[in-house]
Coordinates of C-alpha atoms and ligand atoms in Angstrom, one line a residue:
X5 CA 48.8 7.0 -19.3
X6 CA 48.5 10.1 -16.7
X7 CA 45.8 9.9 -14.1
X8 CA 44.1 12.5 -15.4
X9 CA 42.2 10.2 -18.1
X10 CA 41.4 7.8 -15.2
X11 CA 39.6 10.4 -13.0
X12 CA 37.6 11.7 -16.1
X13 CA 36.1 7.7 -16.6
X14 CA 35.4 7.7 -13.0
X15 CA 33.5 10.7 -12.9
X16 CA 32.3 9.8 -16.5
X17 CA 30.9 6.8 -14.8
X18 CA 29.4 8.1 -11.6
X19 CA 27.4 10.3 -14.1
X20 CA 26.2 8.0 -15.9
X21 CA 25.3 5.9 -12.9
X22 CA 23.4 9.3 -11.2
X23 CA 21.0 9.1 -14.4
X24 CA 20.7 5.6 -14.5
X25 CA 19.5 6.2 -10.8
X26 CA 17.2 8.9 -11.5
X27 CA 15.4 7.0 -14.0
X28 CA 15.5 3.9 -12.0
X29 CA 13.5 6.3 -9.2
X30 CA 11.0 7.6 -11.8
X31 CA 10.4 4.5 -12.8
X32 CA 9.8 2.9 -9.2
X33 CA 6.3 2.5 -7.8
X34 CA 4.8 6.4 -7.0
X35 CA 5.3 6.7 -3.1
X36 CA 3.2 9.6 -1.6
X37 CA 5.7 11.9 -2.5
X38 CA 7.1 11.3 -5.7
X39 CA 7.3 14.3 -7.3
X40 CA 8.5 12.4 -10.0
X41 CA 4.4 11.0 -10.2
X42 CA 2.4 13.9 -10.7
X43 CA -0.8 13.8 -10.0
X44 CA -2.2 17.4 -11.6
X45 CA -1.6 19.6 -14.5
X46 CA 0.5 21.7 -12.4
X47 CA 2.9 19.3 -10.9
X48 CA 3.1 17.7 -14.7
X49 CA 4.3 21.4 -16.0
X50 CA 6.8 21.7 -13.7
X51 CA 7.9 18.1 -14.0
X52 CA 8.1 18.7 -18.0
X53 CA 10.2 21.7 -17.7
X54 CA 12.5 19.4 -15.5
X55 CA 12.5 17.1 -18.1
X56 CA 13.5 19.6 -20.6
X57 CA 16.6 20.7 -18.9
X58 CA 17.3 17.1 -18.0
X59 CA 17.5 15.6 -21.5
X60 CA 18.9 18.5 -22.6
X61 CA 21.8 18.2 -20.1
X62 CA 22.2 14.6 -20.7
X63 CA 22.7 15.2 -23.9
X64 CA 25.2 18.1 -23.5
X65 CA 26.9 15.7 -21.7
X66 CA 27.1 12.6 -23.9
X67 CA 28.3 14.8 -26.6
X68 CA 30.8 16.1 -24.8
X69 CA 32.3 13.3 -23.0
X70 CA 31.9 11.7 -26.6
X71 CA 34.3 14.3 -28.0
X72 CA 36.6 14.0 -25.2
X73 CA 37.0 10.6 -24.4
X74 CA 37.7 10.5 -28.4
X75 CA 40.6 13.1 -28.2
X76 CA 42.1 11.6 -25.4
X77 CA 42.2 8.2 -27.2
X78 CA 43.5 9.7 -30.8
X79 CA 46.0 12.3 -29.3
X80 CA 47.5 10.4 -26.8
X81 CA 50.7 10.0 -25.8
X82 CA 52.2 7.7 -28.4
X83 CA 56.8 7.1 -28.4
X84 CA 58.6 9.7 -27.4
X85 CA 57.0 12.3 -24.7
X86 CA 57.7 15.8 -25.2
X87 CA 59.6 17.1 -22.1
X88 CA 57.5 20.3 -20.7
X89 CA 60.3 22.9 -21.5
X90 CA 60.3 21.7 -25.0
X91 CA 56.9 22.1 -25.7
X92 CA 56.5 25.6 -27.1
X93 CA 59.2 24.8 -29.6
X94 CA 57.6 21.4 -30.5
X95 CA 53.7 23.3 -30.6
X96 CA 56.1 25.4 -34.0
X97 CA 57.4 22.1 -35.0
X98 CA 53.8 20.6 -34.8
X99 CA 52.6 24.2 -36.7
X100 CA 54.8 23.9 -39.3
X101 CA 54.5 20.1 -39.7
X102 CA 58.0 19.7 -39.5
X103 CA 59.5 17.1 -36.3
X104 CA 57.8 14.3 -34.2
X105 CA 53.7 14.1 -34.0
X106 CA 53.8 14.7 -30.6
X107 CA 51.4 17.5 -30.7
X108 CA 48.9 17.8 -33.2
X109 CA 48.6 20.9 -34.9
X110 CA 47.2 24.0 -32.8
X111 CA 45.4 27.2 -34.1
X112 CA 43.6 29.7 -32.3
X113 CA 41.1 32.9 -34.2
X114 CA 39.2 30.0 -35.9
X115 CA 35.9 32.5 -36.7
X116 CA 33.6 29.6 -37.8
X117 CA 34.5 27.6 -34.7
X118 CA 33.9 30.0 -32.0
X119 CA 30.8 31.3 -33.7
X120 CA 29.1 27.8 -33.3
X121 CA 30.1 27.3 -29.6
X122 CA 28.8 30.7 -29.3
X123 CA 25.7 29.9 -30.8
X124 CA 24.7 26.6 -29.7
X125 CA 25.0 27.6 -26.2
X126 CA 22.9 30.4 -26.6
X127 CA 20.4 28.5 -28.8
X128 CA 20.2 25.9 -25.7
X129 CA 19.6 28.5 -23.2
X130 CA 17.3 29.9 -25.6
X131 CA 15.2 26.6 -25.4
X132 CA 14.9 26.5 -21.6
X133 CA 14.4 30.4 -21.5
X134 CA 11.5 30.3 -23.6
X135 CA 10.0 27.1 -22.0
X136 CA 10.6 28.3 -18.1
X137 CA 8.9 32.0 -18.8
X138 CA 6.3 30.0 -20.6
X139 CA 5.5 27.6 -17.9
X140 CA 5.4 30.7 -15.5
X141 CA 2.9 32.3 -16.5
X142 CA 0.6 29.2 -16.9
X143 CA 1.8 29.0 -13.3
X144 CA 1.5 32.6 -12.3
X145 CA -2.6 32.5 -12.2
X146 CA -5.5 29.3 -12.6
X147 CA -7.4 28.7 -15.5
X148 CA -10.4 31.6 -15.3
X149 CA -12.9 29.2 -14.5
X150 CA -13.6 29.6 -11.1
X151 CA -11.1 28.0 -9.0
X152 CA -11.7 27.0 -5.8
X153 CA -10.5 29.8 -3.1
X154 CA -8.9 28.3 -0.1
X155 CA -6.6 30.4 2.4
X156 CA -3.5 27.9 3.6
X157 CA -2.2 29.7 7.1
X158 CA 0.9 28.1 8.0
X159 CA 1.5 27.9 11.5
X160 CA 4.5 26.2 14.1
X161 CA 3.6 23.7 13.6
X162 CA 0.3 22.5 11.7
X163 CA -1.6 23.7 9.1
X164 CA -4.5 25.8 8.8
X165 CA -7.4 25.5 5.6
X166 CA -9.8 28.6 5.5
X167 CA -12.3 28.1 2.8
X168 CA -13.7 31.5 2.8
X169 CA -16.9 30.7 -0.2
X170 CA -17.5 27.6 1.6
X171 CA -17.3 29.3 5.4
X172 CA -15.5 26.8 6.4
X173 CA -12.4 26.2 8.6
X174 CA -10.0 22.9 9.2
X175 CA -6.8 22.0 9.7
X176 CA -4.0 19.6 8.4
X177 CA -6.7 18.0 6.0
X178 CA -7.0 19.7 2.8
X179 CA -10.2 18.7 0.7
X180 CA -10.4 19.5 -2.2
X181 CA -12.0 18.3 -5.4
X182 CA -10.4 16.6 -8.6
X183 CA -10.2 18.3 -11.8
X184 CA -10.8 21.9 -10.6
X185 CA -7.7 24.7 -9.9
X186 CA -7.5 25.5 -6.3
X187 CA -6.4 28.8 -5.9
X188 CA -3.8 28.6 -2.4
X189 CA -3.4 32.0 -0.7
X190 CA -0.3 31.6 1.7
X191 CA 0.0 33.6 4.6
X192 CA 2.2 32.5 7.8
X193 CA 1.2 32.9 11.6
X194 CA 4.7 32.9 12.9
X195 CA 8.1 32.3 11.2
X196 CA 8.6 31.1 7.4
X197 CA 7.3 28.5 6.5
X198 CA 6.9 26.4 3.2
X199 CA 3.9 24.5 1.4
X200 CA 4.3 21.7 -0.9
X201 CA 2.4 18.5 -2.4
X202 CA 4.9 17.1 -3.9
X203 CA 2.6 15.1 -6.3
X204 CA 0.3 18.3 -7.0
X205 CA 3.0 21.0 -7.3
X206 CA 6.2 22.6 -6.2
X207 CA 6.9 24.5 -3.3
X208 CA 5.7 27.9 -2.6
X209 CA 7.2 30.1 0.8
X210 CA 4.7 31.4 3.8
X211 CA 6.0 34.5 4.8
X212 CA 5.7 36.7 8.3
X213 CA 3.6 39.8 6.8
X214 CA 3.2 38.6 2.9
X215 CA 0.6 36.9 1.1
X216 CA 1.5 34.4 -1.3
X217 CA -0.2 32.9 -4.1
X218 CA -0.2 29.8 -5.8
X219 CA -2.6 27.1 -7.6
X220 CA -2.4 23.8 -8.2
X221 CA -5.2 20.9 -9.2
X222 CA -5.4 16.9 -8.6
X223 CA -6.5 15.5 -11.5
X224 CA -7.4 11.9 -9.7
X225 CA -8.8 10.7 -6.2
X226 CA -6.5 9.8 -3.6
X227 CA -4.8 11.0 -0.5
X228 CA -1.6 13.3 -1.4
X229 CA 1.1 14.0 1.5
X230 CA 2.2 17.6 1.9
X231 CA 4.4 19.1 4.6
X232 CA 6.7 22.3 5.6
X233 CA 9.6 22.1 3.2
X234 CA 11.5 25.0 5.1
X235 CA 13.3 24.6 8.7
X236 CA 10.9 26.3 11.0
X237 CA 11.5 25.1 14.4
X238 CA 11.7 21.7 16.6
X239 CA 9.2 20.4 15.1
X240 CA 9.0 21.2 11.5
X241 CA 10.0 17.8 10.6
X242 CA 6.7 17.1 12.2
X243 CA 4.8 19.7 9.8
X244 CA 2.7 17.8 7.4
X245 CA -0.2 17.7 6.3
X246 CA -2.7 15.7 3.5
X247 CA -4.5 16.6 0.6
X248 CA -7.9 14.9 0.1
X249 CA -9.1 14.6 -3.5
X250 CA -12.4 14.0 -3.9
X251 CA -14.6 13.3 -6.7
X252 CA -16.8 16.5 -7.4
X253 CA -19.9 15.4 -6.0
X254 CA -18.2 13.8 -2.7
X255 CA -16.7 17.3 -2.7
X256 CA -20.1 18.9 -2.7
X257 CA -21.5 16.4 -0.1
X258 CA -18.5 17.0 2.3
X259 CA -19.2 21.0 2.2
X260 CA -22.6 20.5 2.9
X261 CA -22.5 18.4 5.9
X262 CA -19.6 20.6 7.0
X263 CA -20.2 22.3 10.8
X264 CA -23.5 20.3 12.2
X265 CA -23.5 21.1 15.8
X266 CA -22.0 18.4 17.5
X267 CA -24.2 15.7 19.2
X268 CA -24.7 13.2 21.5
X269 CA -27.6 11.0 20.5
X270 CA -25.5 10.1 17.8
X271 CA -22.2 9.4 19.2
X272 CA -21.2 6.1 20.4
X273 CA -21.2 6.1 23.6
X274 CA -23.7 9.3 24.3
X275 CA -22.1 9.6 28.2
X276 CA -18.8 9.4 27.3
X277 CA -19.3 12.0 24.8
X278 CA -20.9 14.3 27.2
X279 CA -18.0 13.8 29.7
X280 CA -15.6 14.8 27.0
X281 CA -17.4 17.7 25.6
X282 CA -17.6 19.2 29.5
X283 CA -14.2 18.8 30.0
X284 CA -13.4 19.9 26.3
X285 CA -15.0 23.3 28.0
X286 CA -13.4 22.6 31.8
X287 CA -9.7 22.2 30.8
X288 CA -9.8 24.9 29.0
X289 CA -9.5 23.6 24.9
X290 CA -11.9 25.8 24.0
X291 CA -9.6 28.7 24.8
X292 CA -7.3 27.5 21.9
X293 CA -9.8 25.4 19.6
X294 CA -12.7 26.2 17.6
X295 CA -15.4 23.6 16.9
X296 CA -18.2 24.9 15.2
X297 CA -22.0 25.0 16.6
X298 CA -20.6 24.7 20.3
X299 CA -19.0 27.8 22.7
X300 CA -15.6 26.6 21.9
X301 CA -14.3 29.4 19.7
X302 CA -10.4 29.9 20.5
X303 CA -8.4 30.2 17.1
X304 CA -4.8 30.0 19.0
X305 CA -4.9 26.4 17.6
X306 CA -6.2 24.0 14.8
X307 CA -10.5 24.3 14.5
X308 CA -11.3 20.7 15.2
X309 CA -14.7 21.0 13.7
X310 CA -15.1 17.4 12.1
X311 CA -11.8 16.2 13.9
X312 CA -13.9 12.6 13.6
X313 CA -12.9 12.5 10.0
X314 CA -9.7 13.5 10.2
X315 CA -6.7 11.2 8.9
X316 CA -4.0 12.4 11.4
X317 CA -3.6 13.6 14.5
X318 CA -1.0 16.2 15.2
X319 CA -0.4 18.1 11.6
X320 CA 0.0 14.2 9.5
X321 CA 2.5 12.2 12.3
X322 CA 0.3 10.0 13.1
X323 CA -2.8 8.0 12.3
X324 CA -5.9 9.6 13.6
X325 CA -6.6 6.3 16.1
X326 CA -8.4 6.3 19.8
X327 CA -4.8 5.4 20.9
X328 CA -2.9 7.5 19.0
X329 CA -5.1 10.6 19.9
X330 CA -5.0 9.3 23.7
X331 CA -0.9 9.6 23.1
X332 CA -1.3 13.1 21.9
X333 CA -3.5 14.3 24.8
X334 CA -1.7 12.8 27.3
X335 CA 1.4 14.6 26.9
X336 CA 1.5 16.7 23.4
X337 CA 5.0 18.2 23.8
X338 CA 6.2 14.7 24.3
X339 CA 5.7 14.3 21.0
X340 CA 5.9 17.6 19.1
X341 CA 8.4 18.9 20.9
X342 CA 7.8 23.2 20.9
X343 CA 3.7 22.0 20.7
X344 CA 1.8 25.3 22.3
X345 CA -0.7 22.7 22.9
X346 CA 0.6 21.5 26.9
X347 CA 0.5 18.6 28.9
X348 CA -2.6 19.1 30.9
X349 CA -2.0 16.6 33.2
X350 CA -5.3 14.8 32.4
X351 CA -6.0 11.5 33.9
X352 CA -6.8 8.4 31.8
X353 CA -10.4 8.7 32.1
X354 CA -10.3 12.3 31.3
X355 CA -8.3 11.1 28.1
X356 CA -10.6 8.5 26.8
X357 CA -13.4 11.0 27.2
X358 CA -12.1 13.4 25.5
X359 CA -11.4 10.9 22.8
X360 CA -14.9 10.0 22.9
X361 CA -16.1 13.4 22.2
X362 CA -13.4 14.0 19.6
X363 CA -13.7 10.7 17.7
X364 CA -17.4 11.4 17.4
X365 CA -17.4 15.4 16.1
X366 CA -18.7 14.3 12.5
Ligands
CUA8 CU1 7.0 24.9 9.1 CU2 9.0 23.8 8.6

C-alpha cells in the first residue's frame, strides 16, 4: 500500500469527526450565543439555509468518499506492480484486454458520464441557489405589519438604542417585545462596526457614512447576548450588548414608564442620591450623558436614563452591581481600555454617591 490511501482515511476520519462535533454542539445545552438555538423566525431561516448546504455537503461527501474508498479497495495494487515507464504501454494492454490486470480498462469522451457530473452539480447548486435568493428576500424587509422602528448607533465602544415612535433613548439594553419584527436601522458613530444576536439573527455591518438595515424578531422571553462581531479597536472585545424580550404587555408597560424625572423621595437613600445627582452635574457627566427630565443632556456618551434597570455596566462586561459600577467610575479606562469616559479621579465617597444616584434612576 502507498501512503496516499492512508492520508485519505485520516482526513476521511477528521471529517467525519468535524460533523460528529458539529452535531454534538447543536445538540449541547443553548448557551447565550448559540446560534445553533434560534430563538426567532429570522435566526431559524438563516439556520435552515445552513442546514441545507450542510446536509447537502455531507452527503456530497459520503458519496464520494463511498466511491473512492471503493476504488481504491477494488483496483488496488494486486502481484506484479507496473513500473511507471511501462505504464502507457500497459494503459493499451489493459485497452485491448490483452496482458496483466494491472490497470483496468481506461476510456475517456464517455457523453453519458460527463453529462451527469455536469448535471448533478448544477442541479445541487441549483437547490441552494434557489433556497439562498429565497431566504433573502424574506430577509431583505419585515413582515408589513408594523414592525417596531429602532435606530442601533454603534459606537467605540457601546451601543446606542434610539426608539424614534417610542421617543426614547438607551443604551447597551435592547428591549424589545416577543413575537413582533423589529426593524434595526444601523448607522456607526466612528469606525465599522458589526451587530449581531446570535440567537435572533446573523450579523449585519455599521458603517462610517451608510445606513444599514436589518430585522430580526424573538419569538420567546429571555435575555439574548449581542456584541460587535468586527475588530474595532482596544476594546471591541468589550463591545456587547443584551437584548431584552419582553412579553407584549411588559413591553407596553416599560415604554410607558420610560423617562420619569428622576427623584429623590423615592430613592433609597434620598441624601445620597442628592449628593450624587450634584456631582453627576459638578464633575461634569452631564457634558457627555443624557438622562432624561434632568439638565444633563450631553450625547457624547451612553443616555443613562433608567441606568437603574440596566443589566450591565460598561456595554454587557459586567453585571450592573453597586460594586461593579463603583469599579467602572473609579477608573473606566482601567477597564475598557480606549474608554472616552476618564478617570475622574473621584474619591470613594464621591463614587458611592454617584452610585446612589445611578442605581436609583428608575
Ligand atoms: Cu465595535 Cu468591534
Amino acid at each position: 500500500m502507498n501512503r496516499r490511501p492512508k492520508s485519505l482515511y485520516a482526513a476521511g476520519i477528521l471529517a467525519a469527526g468535524s460533523v460528529l462535533g458539529l452535531s454534538k454542539a447543536a445538540s449541547a445545552q443553548p448557551g447565550p450565543q448559540n446560534w445553533l438555538h434560534p430563538a426567532g423566525i429570522v435566526a431559524k431561516m438563516q439556520l435552515e439555509l445552513f442546514n441545507l448546504t450542510l446536509y447537502l455537503m455531507i452527503g456530497i461527501f459520503v458519496i464520494v468518499s463511498a466511491i473512492l474508498i471503493y476504488t481504491l479497495w477494488r483496483f488496488r495494487a494486486r502481484g506484479r506492480q507496473v513500473p511507471l515507464p511501462a505504464a502507457a504501454s500497459a494503459r493499451e494492454a489493459a485497452a485491448t484486454g490483452e496482458g496483466s490486470h494491472d490497470l483496468p480498462p481506461q476510456f475517456d469522451n464517455n457523453h453519458t458520464l460527463e453529462i451527469i457530473w455536469t448535471a448533478i452539480p448544477v442541479l445541487i447548486l441549483l437547490v441552494m441557489a434557489v433556497a439562498t435568493v429565497r431566504i433573502n428576500y424574506s430577509l431583505a424587509a419585515p413582515p408589513p405589519e408594523d414592525p417596531l422602528e429602532v435606530r442601533v448607533v454603534a459606537h467605540q465602544w457601546w451601543w446606542e438604542f434610539e426608539y424614534p415612535e417610542l421617543g426614547i433613548v438607551t443604551a447597551n439594553d435592547l428591549h424589545i417585545p416577543v413575537g413582533k419584527p423589529v426593524q434595526i436601522t444601523l448607522e456607526s458613530g466612528d469606525v465599522i462596526h458589526k451587530f449581531w444576536v446570535p440567537r435572533l439573527a446573523g450579523k449585519l455591518d455599521a458603517i462610517p457614512g451608510r445606513i444599514n438595515q436589518k430585522w430580526l424578531q424573538a419569538d420567546e422571553e429571555g435575555v439574548f447576548y449581542g456584541q460587535c462581531a468586527e475588530l474595532c479597536g482596544a476594546s471591541h472585545a468589550l463591545m456587547r450588548f443584551r437584548v431584552i424580550a419582553h412579553e407584549p404587555e411588559t413591553f407596553e408597560a416599560w415604554a410607558a414608564a420610560w423617562g420619569k424625572p428622576p427623584s429623590a423621595e423615592e430613592a433609597r437613600d434620598p441624601e445620597a442620591f442628592l449628593r450624587g445627582q450634584e456631582l453627576f452635574m459638578a464633575k461634569g457627566c452631564n457634558a457627555c450623558h443624557t438622562i432624561d427630565g434632568t439638565a444633563a443632556m450631553g450625547t457624547v456618551g451612553p443616555n443613562l436614563t433608567g441606568f437603574g434597570q440596566r443589566l450591565t455596566v460598561a456595554a454587557g462586561i459586567m453585571d450592573n452591581t453597586a460594586e461593579n459600577l463603583a469599579r467602572w467610575l473609579s477608573d473606566p479606562p482601567a477597564i475598557k481600555p480606549g474608554s472616552l469616559m476618564p478617570n475622574l479621579g473621584l474619591t470613594r465617597q464621591e463614587v458611592d454617591d454617584l452610585v446612589a444616584f445611578l442605581h436609583d434612576l428608575r
